[in-house]
């Protein structure tokens, strides 16, 4: 499963990239607004750090302006993926831009039929927002499972990008369900390698090794 980071913060992106497991980045207007800097410049900076897909979202809501904005975003770098909302005009723009070989991430997906339509319109990625569904008492991961089955039934190549991830369990479930990609905030990426038993076990290994070194003649104790 590919792992993207869901942020427009350059420090977080650099730190996640340094782990060696980062495959891409997702941004949205809210994440870019949080940075308080020019969006185009920030997207250029992000694309220099990460060579995998970097999603950049349009803010237009009508077909023609969406297409123009998508074309402009695609000019920023060759790894930009244009993000369009799962609304009718977004679907139309998805078809128009996909036909021009521009990769599209259909975002704000909350039900499987939106994902079926996005695949028919040629989307590269579909982004079900699992955390926001959970927030209102639904089961976000169930939508991912339904999309997986629909795509597999018909052989659609659109990749499922599980988004709006809140905790590591969302990542586990995404991987078990066969989500192609998961995008997580930096906080969640930092959590994935943590386990108290790993820390306790490592301390014991190191303490036992040190004890052995100290007991051996001619071997200076470890500092
Ligand atoms: O990638 C989608 C994401 O940015 C939405 O996450 O946490 O705002 O629901 P959230």
JSON list of C-alpha atoms and ligand atoms in Angstrom, two decimals:
[
{"chain": "A", "resi": 1, "resn": "UNK", "atom": "CA", "xyz": [0.00, 0.00, 0.00]},
{"chain": "A", "resi": 2, "resn": "UNK", "atom": "CA", "xyz": [1.34, 3.41, -0.90]},
{"chain": "A", "resi": 3, "resn": "UNK", "atom": "CA", "xyz": [1.56, 5.96, 1.91]},
{"chain": "A", "resi": 4, "resn": "UNK", "atom": "CA", "xyz": [0.98, 9.63, 1.29]},
{"chain": "A", "resi": 5, "resn": "UNK", "atom": "CA", "xyz": [1.17, 12.44, 3.82]},
{"chain": "A", "resi": 6, "resn": "UNK", "atom": "CA", "xyz": [-1.88, 14.65, 4.18]},
{"chain": "A", "resi": 7, "resn": "UNK", "atom": "CA", "xyz": [-0.43, 18.09, 4.80]},
{"chain": "A", "resi": 8, "resn": "UNK", "atom": "CA", "xyz": [0.95, 21.21, 3.12]},
{"chain": "A", "resi": 9, "resn": "UNK", "atom": "CA", "xyz": [3.54, 21.73, 5.85]},
{"chain": "A", "resi": 10, "resn": "UNK", "atom": "CA", "xyz": [7.03, 21.50, 4.37]},
{"chain": "A", "resi": 11, "resn": "UNK", "atom": "CA", "xyz": [8.76, 20.46, 7.61]},
{"chain": "A", "resi": 12, "resn": "UNK", "atom": "CA", "xyz": [6.34, 17.57, 8.08]},
{"chain": "A", "resi": 13, "resn": "UNK", "atom": "CA", "xyz": [6.77, 16.51, 4.46]},
{"chain": "A", "resi": 14, "resn": "UNK", "atom": "CA", "xyz": [10.57, 16.61, 4.75]},
{"chain": "A", "resi": 15, "resn": "UNK", "atom": "CA", "xyz": [10.53, 14.60, 7.99]},
{"chain": "A", "resi": 16, "resn": "UNK", "atom": "CA", "xyz": [8.17, 11.98, 6.52]},
{"chain": "A", "resi": 17, "resn": "UNK", "atom": "CA", "xyz": [10.25, 11.81, 3.31]},
{"chain": "A", "resi": 18, "resn": "UNK", "atom": "CA", "xyz": [13.37, 11.20, 5.41]},
{"chain": "A", "resi": 19, "resn": "UNK", "atom": "CA", "xyz": [11.76, 8.00, 6.74]},
{"chain": "A", "resi": 20, "resn": "UNK", "atom": "CA", "xyz": [12.09, 6.58, 3.24]},
{"chain": "A", "resi": 21, "resn": "UNK", "atom": "CA", "xyz": [8.53, 5.32, 3.01]},
{"chain": "A", "resi": 22, "resn": "UNK", "atom": "CA", "xyz": [6.71, 8.33, 1.59]},
{"chain": "A", "resi": 23, "resn": "UNK", "atom": "CA", "xyz": [5.06, 7.80, -1.81]},
{"chain": "A", "resi": 24, "resn": "UNK", "atom": "CA", "xyz": [3.14, 11.05, -2.26]},
{"chain": "A", "resi": 25, "resn": "UNK", "atom": "CA", "xyz": [1.38, 14.05, -0.75]},
{"chain": "A", "resi": 26, "resn": "UNK", "atom": "CA", "xyz": [-2.22, 15.22, -0.56]},
{"chain": "A", "resi": 27, "resn": "UNK", "atom": "CA", "xyz": [-3.13, 18.83, 0.03]},
{"chain": "A", "resi": 28, "resn": "UNK", "atom": "CA", "xyz": [-6.45, 20.65, 0.02]},
{"chain": "A", "resi": 29, "resn": "UNK", "atom": "CA", "xyz": [-7.45, 24.32, 0.31]},
{"chain": "A", "resi": 30, "resn": "UNK", "atom": "CA", "xyz": [-7.84, 24.05, 4.11]},
{"chain": "A", "resi": 31, "resn": "UNK", "atom": "CA", "xyz": [-4.39, 22.51, 4.58]},
{"chain": "A", "resi": 32, "resn": "UNK", "atom": "CA", "xyz": [-2.80, 25.17, 2.33]},
{"chain": "A", "resi": 33, "resn": "UNK", "atom": "CA", "xyz": [-4.68, 27.97, 4.13]},
{"chain": "A", "resi": 34, "resn": "UNK", "atom": "CA", "xyz": [-3.24, 26.72, 7.43]},
{"chain": "A", "resi": 35, "resn": "UNK", "atom": "CA", "xyz": [0.26, 27.44, 6.08]},
{"chain": "A", "resi": 36, "resn": "UNK", "atom": "CA", "xyz": [-0.51, 31.13, 5.45]},
{"chain": "A", "resi": 37, "resn": "UNK", "atom": "CA", "xyz": [1.73, 31.21, 2.38]},
{"chain": "A", "resi": 38, "resn": "UNK", "atom": "CA", "xyz": [1.20, 31.46, -1.37]},
{"chain": "A", "resi": 39, "resn": "UNK", "atom": "CA", "xyz": [-0.31, 28.14, -2.51]},
{"chain": "A", "resi": 40, "resn": "UNK", "atom": "CA", "xyz": [1.44, 27.94, -5.89]},
{"chain": "A", "resi": 41, "resn": "UNK", "atom": "CA", "xyz": [4.86, 28.52, -4.30]},
{"chain": "A", "resi": 42, "resn": "UNK", "atom": "CA", "xyz": [4.17, 25.93, -1.62]},
{"chain": "A", "resi": 43, "resn": "UNK", "atom": "CA", "xyz": [3.05, 23.36, -4.18]},
{"chain": "A", "resi": 44, "resn": "UNK", "atom": "CA", "xyz": [6.25, 23.97, -6.17]},
{"chain": "A", "resi": 45, "resn": "UNK", "atom": "CA", "xyz": [8.29, 23.46, -2.98]},
{"chain": "A", "resi": 46, "resn": "UNK", "atom": "CA", "xyz": [6.43, 20.24, -2.14]},
{"chain": "A", "resi": 47, "resn": "UNK", "atom": "CA", "xyz": [6.95, 18.87, -5.65]},
{"chain": "A", "resi": 48, "resn": "UNK", "atom": "CA", "xyz": [10.68, 19.44, -5.32]},
{"chain": "A", "resi": 49, "resn": "UNK", "atom": "CA", "xyz": [10.80, 17.37, -2.10]},
{"chain": "A", "resi": 50, "resn": "UNK", "atom": "CA", "xyz": [8.51, 14.53, -3.19]},
{"chain": "A", "resi": 51, "resn": "UNK", "atom": "CA", "xyz": [8.64, 13.10, -6.69]},
{"chain": "A", "resi": 52, "resn": "UNK", "atom": "CA", "xyz": [5.52, 10.92, -6.23]},
{"chain": "A", "resi": 53, "resn": "UNK", "atom": "CA", "xyz": [1.98, 12.21, -6.82]},
{"chain": "A", "resi": 54, "resn": "UNK", "atom": "CA", "xyz": [1.16, 15.55, -5.15]},
{"chain": "A", "resi": 55, "resn": "UNK", "atom": "CA", "xyz": [-2.56, 16.35, -5.09]},
{"chain": "A", "resi": 56, "resn": "UNK", "atom": "CA", "xyz": [-3.57, 19.98, -5.57]},
{"chain": "A", "resi": 57, "resn": "UNK", "atom": "CA", "xyz": [-7.25, 20.92, -5.43]},
{"chain": "A", "resi": 58, "resn": "UNK", "atom": "CA", "xyz": [-9.22, 23.33, -7.59]},
{"chain": "A", "resi": 59, "resn": "UNK", "atom": "CA", "xyz": [-11.48, 25.87, -5.91]},
{"chain": "A", "resi": 60, "resn": "UNK", "atom": "CA", "xyz": [-13.72, 26.51, -8.93]},
{"chain": "A", "resi": 61, "resn": "UNK", "atom": "CA", "xyz": [-17.05, 24.69, -8.90]},
{"chain": "A", "resi": 62, "resn": "UNK", "atom": "CA", "xyz": [-18.22, 25.03, -12.54]},
{"chain": "A", "resi": 63, "resn": "UNK", "atom": "CA", "xyz": [-17.02, 22.81, -15.35]},
{"chain": "A", "resi": 64, "resn": "UNK", "atom": "CA", "xyz": [-15.06, 25.28, -17.52]},
{"chain": "A", "resi": 65, "resn": "UNK", "atom": "CA", "xyz": [-13.34, 27.12, -14.65]},
{"chain": "A", "resi": 66, "resn": "UNK", "atom": "CA", "xyz": [-12.49, 23.77, -13.03]},
{"chain": "A", "resi": 67, "resn": "UNK", "atom": "CA", "xyz": [-10.84, 22.62, -16.25]},
{"chain": "A", "resi": 68, "resn": "UNK", "atom": "CA", "xyz": [-8.87, 25.89, -16.61]},
{"chain": "A", "resi": 69, "resn": "UNK", "atom": "CA", "xyz": [-7.76, 25.75, -13.00]},
{"chain": "A", "resi": 70, "resn": "UNK", "atom": "CA", "xyz": [-6.86, 22.08, -13.33]},
{"chain": "A", "resi": 71, "resn": "UNK", "atom": "CA", "xyz": [-4.75, 22.80, -16.42]},
{"chain": "A", "resi": 72, "resn": "UNK", "atom": "CA", "xyz": [-2.94, 25.59, -14.54]},
{"chain": "A", "resi": 73, "resn": "UNK", "atom": "CA", "xyz": [-2.29, 23.37, -11.49]},
{"chain": "A", "resi": 74, "resn": "UNK", "atom": "CA", "xyz": [-0.96, 20.62, -13.77]},
{"chain": "A", "resi": 75, "resn": "UNK", "atom": "CA", "xyz": [1.63, 23.10, -15.11]},
{"chain": "A", "resi": 76, "resn": "UNK", "atom": "CA", "xyz": [3.22, 23.49, -11.65]},
{"chain": "A", "resi": 77, "resn": "UNK", "atom": "CA", "xyz": [5.10, 20.19, -11.89]},
{"chain": "A", "resi": 78, "resn": "UNK", "atom": "CA", "xyz": [4.78, 16.89, -13.72]},
{"chain": "A", "resi": 79, "resn": "UNK", "atom": "CA", "xyz": [3.87, 15.05, -10.50]},
{"chain": "A", "resi": 80, "resn": "UNK", "atom": "CA", "xyz": [0.83, 17.22, -9.71]},
{"chain": "A", "resi": 81, "resn": "UNK", "atom": "CA", "xyz": [-2.44, 15.32, -9.51]},
{"chain": "A", "resi": 82, "resn": "UNK", "atom": "CA", "xyz": [-5.46, 17.61, -9.88]},
{"chain": "A", "resi": 83, "resn": "UNK", "atom": "CA", "xyz": [-8.04, 17.19, -7.14]},
{"chain": "A", "resi": 84, "resn": "UNK", "atom": "CA", "xyz": [-11.71, 17.72, -8.01]},
{"chain": "A", "resi": 85, "resn": "UNK", "atom": "CA", "xyz": [-14.74, 17.37, -5.73]},
{"chain": "A", "resi": 86, "resn": "UNK", "atom": "CA", "xyz": [-17.24, 14.54, -6.21]},
{"chain": "A", "resi": 87, "resn": "UNK", "atom": "CA", "xyz": [-19.99, 16.73, -7.66]},
{"chain": "A", "resi": 88, "resn": "UNK", "atom": "CA", "xyz": [-21.52, 16.65, -11.16]},
{"chain": "A", "resi": 89, "resn": "UNK", "atom": "CA", "xyz": [-19.30, 19.39, -12.55]},
{"chain": "A", "resi": 90, "resn": "UNK", "atom": "CA", "xyz": [-16.30, 17.70, -10.94]},
{"chain": "A", "resi": 91, "resn": "UNK", "atom": "CA", "xyz": [-17.19, 14.50, -12.75]},
{"chain": "A", "resi": 92, "resn": "UNK", "atom": "CA", "xyz": [-17.41, 16.34, -16.06]},
{"chain": "A", "resi": 93, "resn": "UNK", "atom": "CA", "xyz": [-14.09, 18.05, -15.44]},
{"chain": "A", "resi": 94, "resn": "UNK", "atom": "CA", "xyz": [-12.59, 14.68, -14.47]},
{"chain": "A", "resi": 95, "resn": "UNK", "atom": "CA", "xyz": [-13.55, 13.26, -17.85]},
{"chain": "A", "resi": 96, "resn": "UNK", "atom": "CA", "xyz": [-12.29, 16.34, -19.74]},
{"chain": "A", "resi": 97, "resn": "UNK", "atom": "CA", "xyz": [-8.95, 16.46, -17.95]},
{"chain": "A", "resi": 98, "resn": "UNK", "atom": "CA", "xyz": [-8.41, 12.69, -17.86]},
{"chain": "A", "resi": 99, "resn": "UNK", "atom": "CA", "xyz": [-8.92, 12.63, -21.63]},
{"chain": "A", "resi": 100, "resn": "UNK", "atom": "CA", "xyz": [-6.01, 15.11, -21.79]},
{"chain": "A", "resi": 101, "resn": "UNK", "atom": "CA", "xyz": [-3.85, 12.69, -19.76]},
{"chain": "A", "resi": 102, "resn": "UNK", "atom": "CA", "xyz": [-4.01, 14.80, -16.60]},
{"chain": "A", "resi": 103, "resn": "UNK", "atom": "CA", "xyz": [-4.21, 12.63, -13.50]},
{"chain": "A", "resi": 104, "resn": "UNK", "atom": "CA", "xyz": [-7.26, 13.33, -11.34]},
{"chain": "A", "resi": 105, "resn": "UNK", "atom": "CA", "xyz": [-7.96, 12.68, -7.66]},
{"chain": "A", "resi": 106, "resn": "UNK", "atom": "CA", "xyz": [-11.72, 12.78, -7.05]},
{"chain": "A", "resi": 107, "resn": "UNK", "atom": "CA", "xyz": [-12.09, 14.03, -3.48]},
{"chain": "A", "resi": 108, "resn": "UNK", "atom": "CA", "xyz": [-14.82, 14.40, -0.86]},
{"chain": "A", "resi": 109, "resn": "UNK", "atom": "CA", "xyz": [-16.14, 10.92, -1.67]},
{"chain": "A", "resi": 110, "resn": "UNK", "atom": "CA", "xyz": [-18.70, 9.70, 0.87]},
{"chain": "A", "resi": 111, "resn": "UNK", "atom": "CA", "xyz": [-20.54, 6.92, -0.93]},
{"chain": "A", "resi": 112, "resn": "UNK", "atom": "CA", "xyz": [-19.59, 4.13, -3.34]},
{"chain": "A", "resi": 113, "resn": "UNK", "atom": "CA", "xyz": [-21.58, 5.39, -6.32]},
{"chain": "A", "resi": 114, "resn": "UNK", "atom": "CA", "xyz": [-19.46, 8.55, -6.41]},
{"chain": "A", "resi": 115, "resn": "UNK", "atom": "CA", "xyz": [-16.47, 6.24, -6.66]},
{"chain": "A", "resi": 116, "resn": "UNK", "atom": "CA", "xyz": [-18.05, 4.19, -9.46]},
{"chain": "A", "resi": 117, "resn": "UNK", "atom": "CA", "xyz": [-18.75, 7.38, -11.46]},
{"chain": "A", "resi": 118, "resn": "UNK", "atom": "CA", "xyz": [-15.22, 8.71, -10.81]},
{"chain": "A", "resi": 119, "resn": "UNK", "atom": "CA", "xyz": [-13.77, 5.48, -12.21]},
{"chain": "A", "resi": 120, "resn": "UNK", "atom": "CA", "xyz": [-16.01, 5.70, -15.28]},
{"chain": "A", "resi": 121, "resn": "UNK", "atom": "CA", "xyz": [-14.80, 9.28, -15.82]},
{"chain": "A", "resi": 122, "resn": "UNK", "atom": "CA", "xyz": [-11.18, 8.10, -15.80]},
{"chain": "A", "resi": 123, "resn": "UNK", "atom": "CA", "xyz": [-10.03, 9.24, -12.35]},
{"chain": "A", "resi": 124, "resn": "UNK", "atom": "CA", "xyz": [-6.53, 8.21, -11.29]},
{"chain": "A", "resi": 125, "resn": "UNK", "atom": "CA", "xyz": [-7.47, 8.29, -7.58]},
{"chain": "A", "resi": 126, "resn": "UNK", "atom": "CA", "xyz": [-10.69, 8.23, -5.56]},
{"chain": "A", "resi": 127, "resn": "UNK", "atom": "CA", "xyz": [-10.58, 9.64, -2.03]},
{"chain": "A", "resi": 128, "resn": "UNK", "atom": "CA", "xyz": [-13.18, 8.30, 0.42]},
{"chain": "A", "resi": 129, "resn": "UNK", "atom": "CA", "xyz": [-13.03, 10.45, 3.59]},
{"chain": "A", "resi": 130, "resn": "UNK", "atom": "CA", "xyz": [-13.31, 7.78, 6.26]},
{"chain": "A", "resi": 131, "resn": "UNK", "atom": "CA", "xyz": [-12.72, 9.88, 9.38]},
{"chain": "A", "resi": 132, "resn": "UNK", "atom": "CA", "xyz": [-15.42, 12.39, 8.52]},
{"chain": "A", "resi": 133, "resn": "UNK", "atom": "CA", "xyz": [-17.92, 9.54, 8.10]},
{"chain": "A", "resi": 134, "resn": "UNK", "atom": "CA", "xyz": [-16.91, 8.11, 11.49]},
{"chain": "A", "resi": 135, "resn": "UNK", "atom": "CA", "xyz": [-17.27, 11.62, 12.97]},
{"chain": "A", "resi": 136, "resn": "UNK", "atom": "CA", "xyz": [-20.99, 11.61, 12.19]},
{"chain": "A", "resi": 137, "resn": "UNK", "atom": "CA", "xyz": [-21.59, 8.09, 13.48]},
{"chain": "A", "resi": 138, "resn": "UNK", "atom": "CA", "xyz": [-21.09, 6.16, 10.22]},
{"chain": "A", "resi": 139, "resn": "UNK", "atom": "CA", "xyz": [-18.57, 3.51, 9.26]},
{"chain": "A", "resi": 140, "resn": "UNK", "atom": "CA", "xyz": [-16.04, 5.12, 6.94]},
{"chain": "A", "resi": 141, "resn": "UNK", "atom": "CA", "xyz": [-14.08, 1.96, 6.28]},
{"chain": "A", "resi": 142, "resn": "UNK", "atom": "CA", "xyz": [-17.20, 0.15, 5.09]},
{"chain": "A", "resi": 143, "resn": "UNK", "atom": "CA", "xyz": [-17.24, 2.57, 2.14]},
{"chain": "A", "resi": 144, "resn": "UNK", "atom": "CA", "xyz": [-13.67, 1.64, 1.28]},
{"chain": "A", "resi": 145, "resn": "UNK", "atom": "CA", "xyz": [-14.62, -2.04, 1.31]},
{"chain": "A", "resi": 146, "resn": "UNK", "atom": "CA", "xyz": [-17.60, -1.40, -0.97]},
{"chain": "A", "resi": 147, "resn": "UNK", "atom": "CA", "xyz": [-15.51, 0.61, -3.42]},
{"chain": "A", "resi": 148, "resn": "UNK", "atom": "CA", "xyz": [-12.87, -2.15, -3.46]},
{"chain": "A", "resi": 149, "resn": "UNK", "atom": "CA", "xyz": [-15.50, -4.73, -4.35]},
{"chain": "A", "resi": 150, "resn": "UNK", "atom": "CA", "xyz": [-17.08, -2.57, -7.07]},
{"chain": "A", "resi": 151, "resn": "UNK", "atom": "CA", "xyz": [-13.72, -1.78, -8.66]},
{"chain": "A", "resi": 152, "resn": "UNK", "atom": "CA", "xyz": [-12.69, -5.43, -8.54]},
{"chain": "A", "resi": 153, "resn": "UNK", "atom": "CA", "xyz": [-16.03, -6.57, -9.99]},
{"chain": "A", "resi": 154, "resn": "UNK", "atom": "CA", "xyz": [-15.44, -4.54, -13.15]},
{"chain": "A", "resi": 155, "resn": "UNK", "atom": "CA", "xyz": [-11.67, -4.23, -13.25]},
{"chain": "A", "resi": 156, "resn": "UNK", "atom": "CA", "xyz": [-11.57, -0.44, -12.83]},
{"chain": "A", "resi": 157, "resn": "UNK", "atom": "CA", "xyz": [-7.99, 0.77, -12.54]},
{"chain": "A", "resi": 158, "resn": "UNK", "atom": "CA", "xyz": [-8.77, 3.89, -10.45]},
{"chain": "A", "resi": 159, "resn": "UNK", "atom": "CA", "xyz": [-6.75, 3.66, -7.22]},
{"chain": "A", "resi": 160, "resn": "UNK", "atom": "CA", "xyz": [-8.51, 3.85, -3.87]},
{"chain": "A", "resi": 161, "resn": "UNK", "atom": "CA", "xyz": [-6.88, 6.47, -1.66]},
{"chain": "A", "resi": 162, "resn": "UNK", "atom": "CA", "xyz": [-8.21, 6.14, 1.89]},
{"chain": "A", "resi": 163, "resn": "UNK", "atom": "CA", "xyz": [-8.29, 9.71, 3.23]},
{"chain": "A", "resi": 164, "resn": "UNK", "atom": "CA", "xyz": [-9.32, 11.63, 6.34]},
{"chain": "A", "resi": 165, "resn": "UNK", "atom": "CA", "xyz": [-7.42, 9.11, 8.43]},
{"chain": "A", "resi": 166, "resn": "UNK", "atom": "CA", "xyz": [-7.54, 9.77, 12.17]},
{"chain": "A", "resi": 167, "resn": "UNK", "atom": "CA", "xyz": [-5.52, 6.93, 13.72]},
{"chain": "A", "resi": 168, "resn": "UNK", "atom": "CA", "xyz": [-3.25, 3.96, 12.89]},
{"chain": "A", "resi": 169, "resn": "UNK", "atom": "CA", "xyz": [-6.19, 1.51, 12.97]},
{"chain": "A", "resi": 170, "resn": "UNK", "atom": "CA", "xyz": [-7.58, 3.24, 9.88]},
{"chain": "A", "resi": 171, "resn": "UNK", "atom": "CA", "xyz": [-4.26, 2.39, 8.17]},
{"chain": "A", "resi": 172, "resn": "UNK", "atom": "CA", "xyz": [-4.44, -1.24, 9.28]},
{"chain": "A", "resi": 173, "resn": "UNK", "atom": "CA", "xyz": [-7.99, -1.57, 8.00]},
{"chain": "A", "resi": 174, "resn": "UNK", "atom": "CA", "xyz": [-7.12, 0.17, 4.73]},
{"chain": "A", "resi": 175, "resn": "UNK", "atom": "CA", "xyz": [-4.26, -2.27, 4.15]},
{"chain": "A", "resi": 176, "resn": "UNK", "atom": "CA", "xyz": [-6.43, -5.29, 5.01]},
{"chain": "A", "resi": 177, "resn": "UNK", "atom": "CA", "xyz": [-9.15, -4.13, 2.62]},
{"chain": "A", "resi": 178, "resn": "UNK", "atom": "CA", "xyz": [-6.76, -3.63, -0.26]},
{"chain": "A", "resi": 179, "resn": "UNK", "atom": "CA", "xyz": [-6.84, 0.16, -0.43]},
{"chain": "A", "resi": 180, "resn": "UNK", "atom": "CA", "xyz": [-4.17, 1.09, -2.98]},
{"chain": "A", "resi": 181, "resn": "UNK", "atom": "CA", "xyz": [-3.06, 4.19, -1.08]},
{"chain": "A", "resi": 182, "resn": "UNK", "atom": "CA", "xyz": [-3.68, 5.77, 2.33]},
{"chain": "A", "resi": 183, "resn": "UNK", "atom": "CA", "xyz": [-3.00, 9.39, 3.13]},
{"chain": "A", "resi": 184, "resn": "UNK", "atom": "CA", "xyz": [-2.35, 10.20, 6.77]},
{"chain": "A", "resi": 185, "resn": "UNK", "atom": "CA", "xyz": [-1.54, 13.30, 8.78]},
{"chain": "A", "resi": 186, "resn": "UNK", "atom": "CA", "xyz": [2.03, 13.52, 10.10]},
{"chain": "A", "resi": 187, "resn": "UNK", "atom": "CA", "xyz": [0.80, 12.74, 13.64]},
{"chain": "A", "resi": 188, "resn": "UNK", "atom": "CA", "xyz": [-0.46, 9.32, 12.48]},
{"chain": "A", "resi": 189, "resn": "UNK", "atom": "CA", "xyz": [2.69, 8.61, 10.43]},
{"chain": "A", "resi": 190, "resn": "UNK", "atom": "CA", "xyz": [4.70, 9.26, 13.61]},
{"chain": "A", "resi": 191, "resn": "UNK", "atom": "CA", "xyz": [2.57, 6.73, 15.51]},
{"chain": "A", "resi": 192, "resn": "UNK", "atom": "CA", "xyz": [2.94, 3.78, 13.17]},
{"chain": "A", "resi": 193, "resn": "UNK", "atom": "CA", "xyz": [6.28, 2.44, 14.38]},
{"chain": "A", "resi": 194, "resn": "UNK", "atom": "CA", "xyz": [5.49, 2.93, 18.06]},
{"chain": "A", "resi": 195, "resn": "UNK", "atom": "CA", "xyz": [4.68, 0.06, 20.41]},
{"chain": "A", "resi": 196, "resn": "UNK", "atom": "CA", "xyz": [5.41, 0.00, 24.15]},
{"chain": "A", "resi": 197, "resn": "UNK", "atom": "CA", "xyz": [6.55, -3.64, 23.97]},
{"chain": "A", "resi": 198, "resn": "UNK", "atom": "CA", "xyz": [9.10, -2.69, 21.28]},
{"chain": "A", "resi": 199, "resn": "UNK", "atom": "CA", "xyz": [10.53, -0.01, 23.60]},
{"chain": "A", "resi": 200, "resn": "UNK", "atom": "CA", "xyz": [10.58, -2.31, 26.64]},
{"chain": "A", "resi": 201, "resn": "UNK", "atom": "CA", "xyz": [12.08, -5.16, 24.62]},
{"chain": "A", "resi": 202, "resn": "UNK", "atom": "CA", "xyz": [14.80, -2.96, 23.12]},
{"chain": "A", "resi": 203, "resn": "UNK", "atom": "CA", "xyz": [15.78, -1.57, 26.53]},
{"chain": "A", "resi": 204, "resn": "UNK", "atom": "CA", "xyz": [16.13, -5.12, 27.86]},
{"chain": "A", "resi": 205, "resn": "UNK", "atom": "CA", "xyz": [18.25, -6.24, 24.87]},
{"chain": "A", "resi": 206, "resn": "UNK", "atom": "CA", "xyz": [20.57, -3.24, 25.29]},
{"chain": "A", "resi": 207, "resn": "UNK", "atom": "CA", "xyz": [20.83, -3.69, 29.07]},
{"chain": "A", "resi": 208, "resn": "UNK", "atom": "CA", "xyz": [21.64, -7.41, 28.69]},
{"chain": "A", "resi": 209, "resn": "UNK", "atom": "CA", "xyz": [24.27, -6.66, 26.04]},
{"chain": "A", "resi": 210, "resn": "UNK", "atom": "CA", "xyz": [25.87, -4.01, 28.26]},
{"chain": "A", "resi": 211, "resn": "UNK", "atom": "CA", "xyz": [25.88, -6.41, 31.24]},
{"chain": "A", "resi": 212, "resn": "UNK", "atom": "CA", "xyz": [27.65, -9.04, 29.14]},
{"chain": "A", "resi": 213, "resn": "UNK", "atom": "CA", "xyz": [30.29, -6.57, 27.91]},
{"chain": "A", "resi": 214, "resn": "UNK", "atom": "CA", "xyz": [30.96, -5.44, 31.47]},
{"chain": "A", "resi": 215, "resn": "UNK", "atom": "CA", "xyz": [31.43, -9.04, 32.61]},
{"chain": "A", "resi": 216, "resn": "UNK", "atom": "CA", "xyz": [33.94, -9.92, 29.89]},
{"chain": "A", "resi": 217, "resn": "UNK", "atom": "CA", "xyz": [37.67, -9.45, 30.60]},
{"chain": "A", "resi": 218, "resn": "UNK", "atom": "CA", "xyz": [39.55, -7.07, 28.24]},
{"chain": "A", "resi": 219, "resn": "UNK", "atom": "CA", "xyz": [36.35, -5.52, 26.90]},
{"chain": "A", "resi": 220, "resn": "UNK", "atom": "CA", "xyz": [35.75, -1.98, 28.02]},
{"chain": "A", "resi": 221, "resn": "UNK", "atom": "CA", "xyz": [32.21, -1.39, 29.25]},
{"chain": "A", "resi": 222, "resn": "UNK", "atom": "CA", "xyz": [29.89, 0.46, 26.93]},
{"chain": "A", "resi": 223, "resn": "UNK", "atom": "CA", "xyz": [29.36, 4.07, 27.80]},
{"chain": "B", "resi": 1, "resn": "LIG", "atom": "O1", "xyz": [-7.15, 14.11, 2.49]},
{"chain": "B", "resi": 1, "resn": "LIG", "atom": "C1", "xyz": [-8.36, 14.43, 3.09]},
{"chain": "B", "resi": 1, "resn": "LIG", "atom": "C2", "xyz": [-8.19, 15.13, 4.34]},
{"chain": "B", "resi": 1, "resn": "LIG", "atom": "O2", "xyz": [-7.43, 16.30, 4.19]},
{"chain": "B", "resi": 1, "resn": "LIG", "atom": "C3", "xyz": [-9.41, 15.37, 5.12]},
{"chain": "B", "resi": 1, "resn": "LIG", "atom": "O3", "xyz": [-9.05, 15.07, 6.40]},
{"chain": "B", "resi": 1, "resn": "LIG", "atom": "O4", "xyz": [-9.01, 15.25, 8.80]},
{"chain": "B", "resi": 1, "resn": "LIG", "atom": "O5", "xyz": [-9.91, 17.16, 7.41]},
{"chain": "B", "resi": 1, "resn": "LIG", "atom": "O6", "xyz": [-11.19, 15.04, 7.63]},
{"chain": "B", "resi": 1, "resn": "LIG", "atom": "P1", "xyz": [-9.85, 15.67, 7.63]}
]
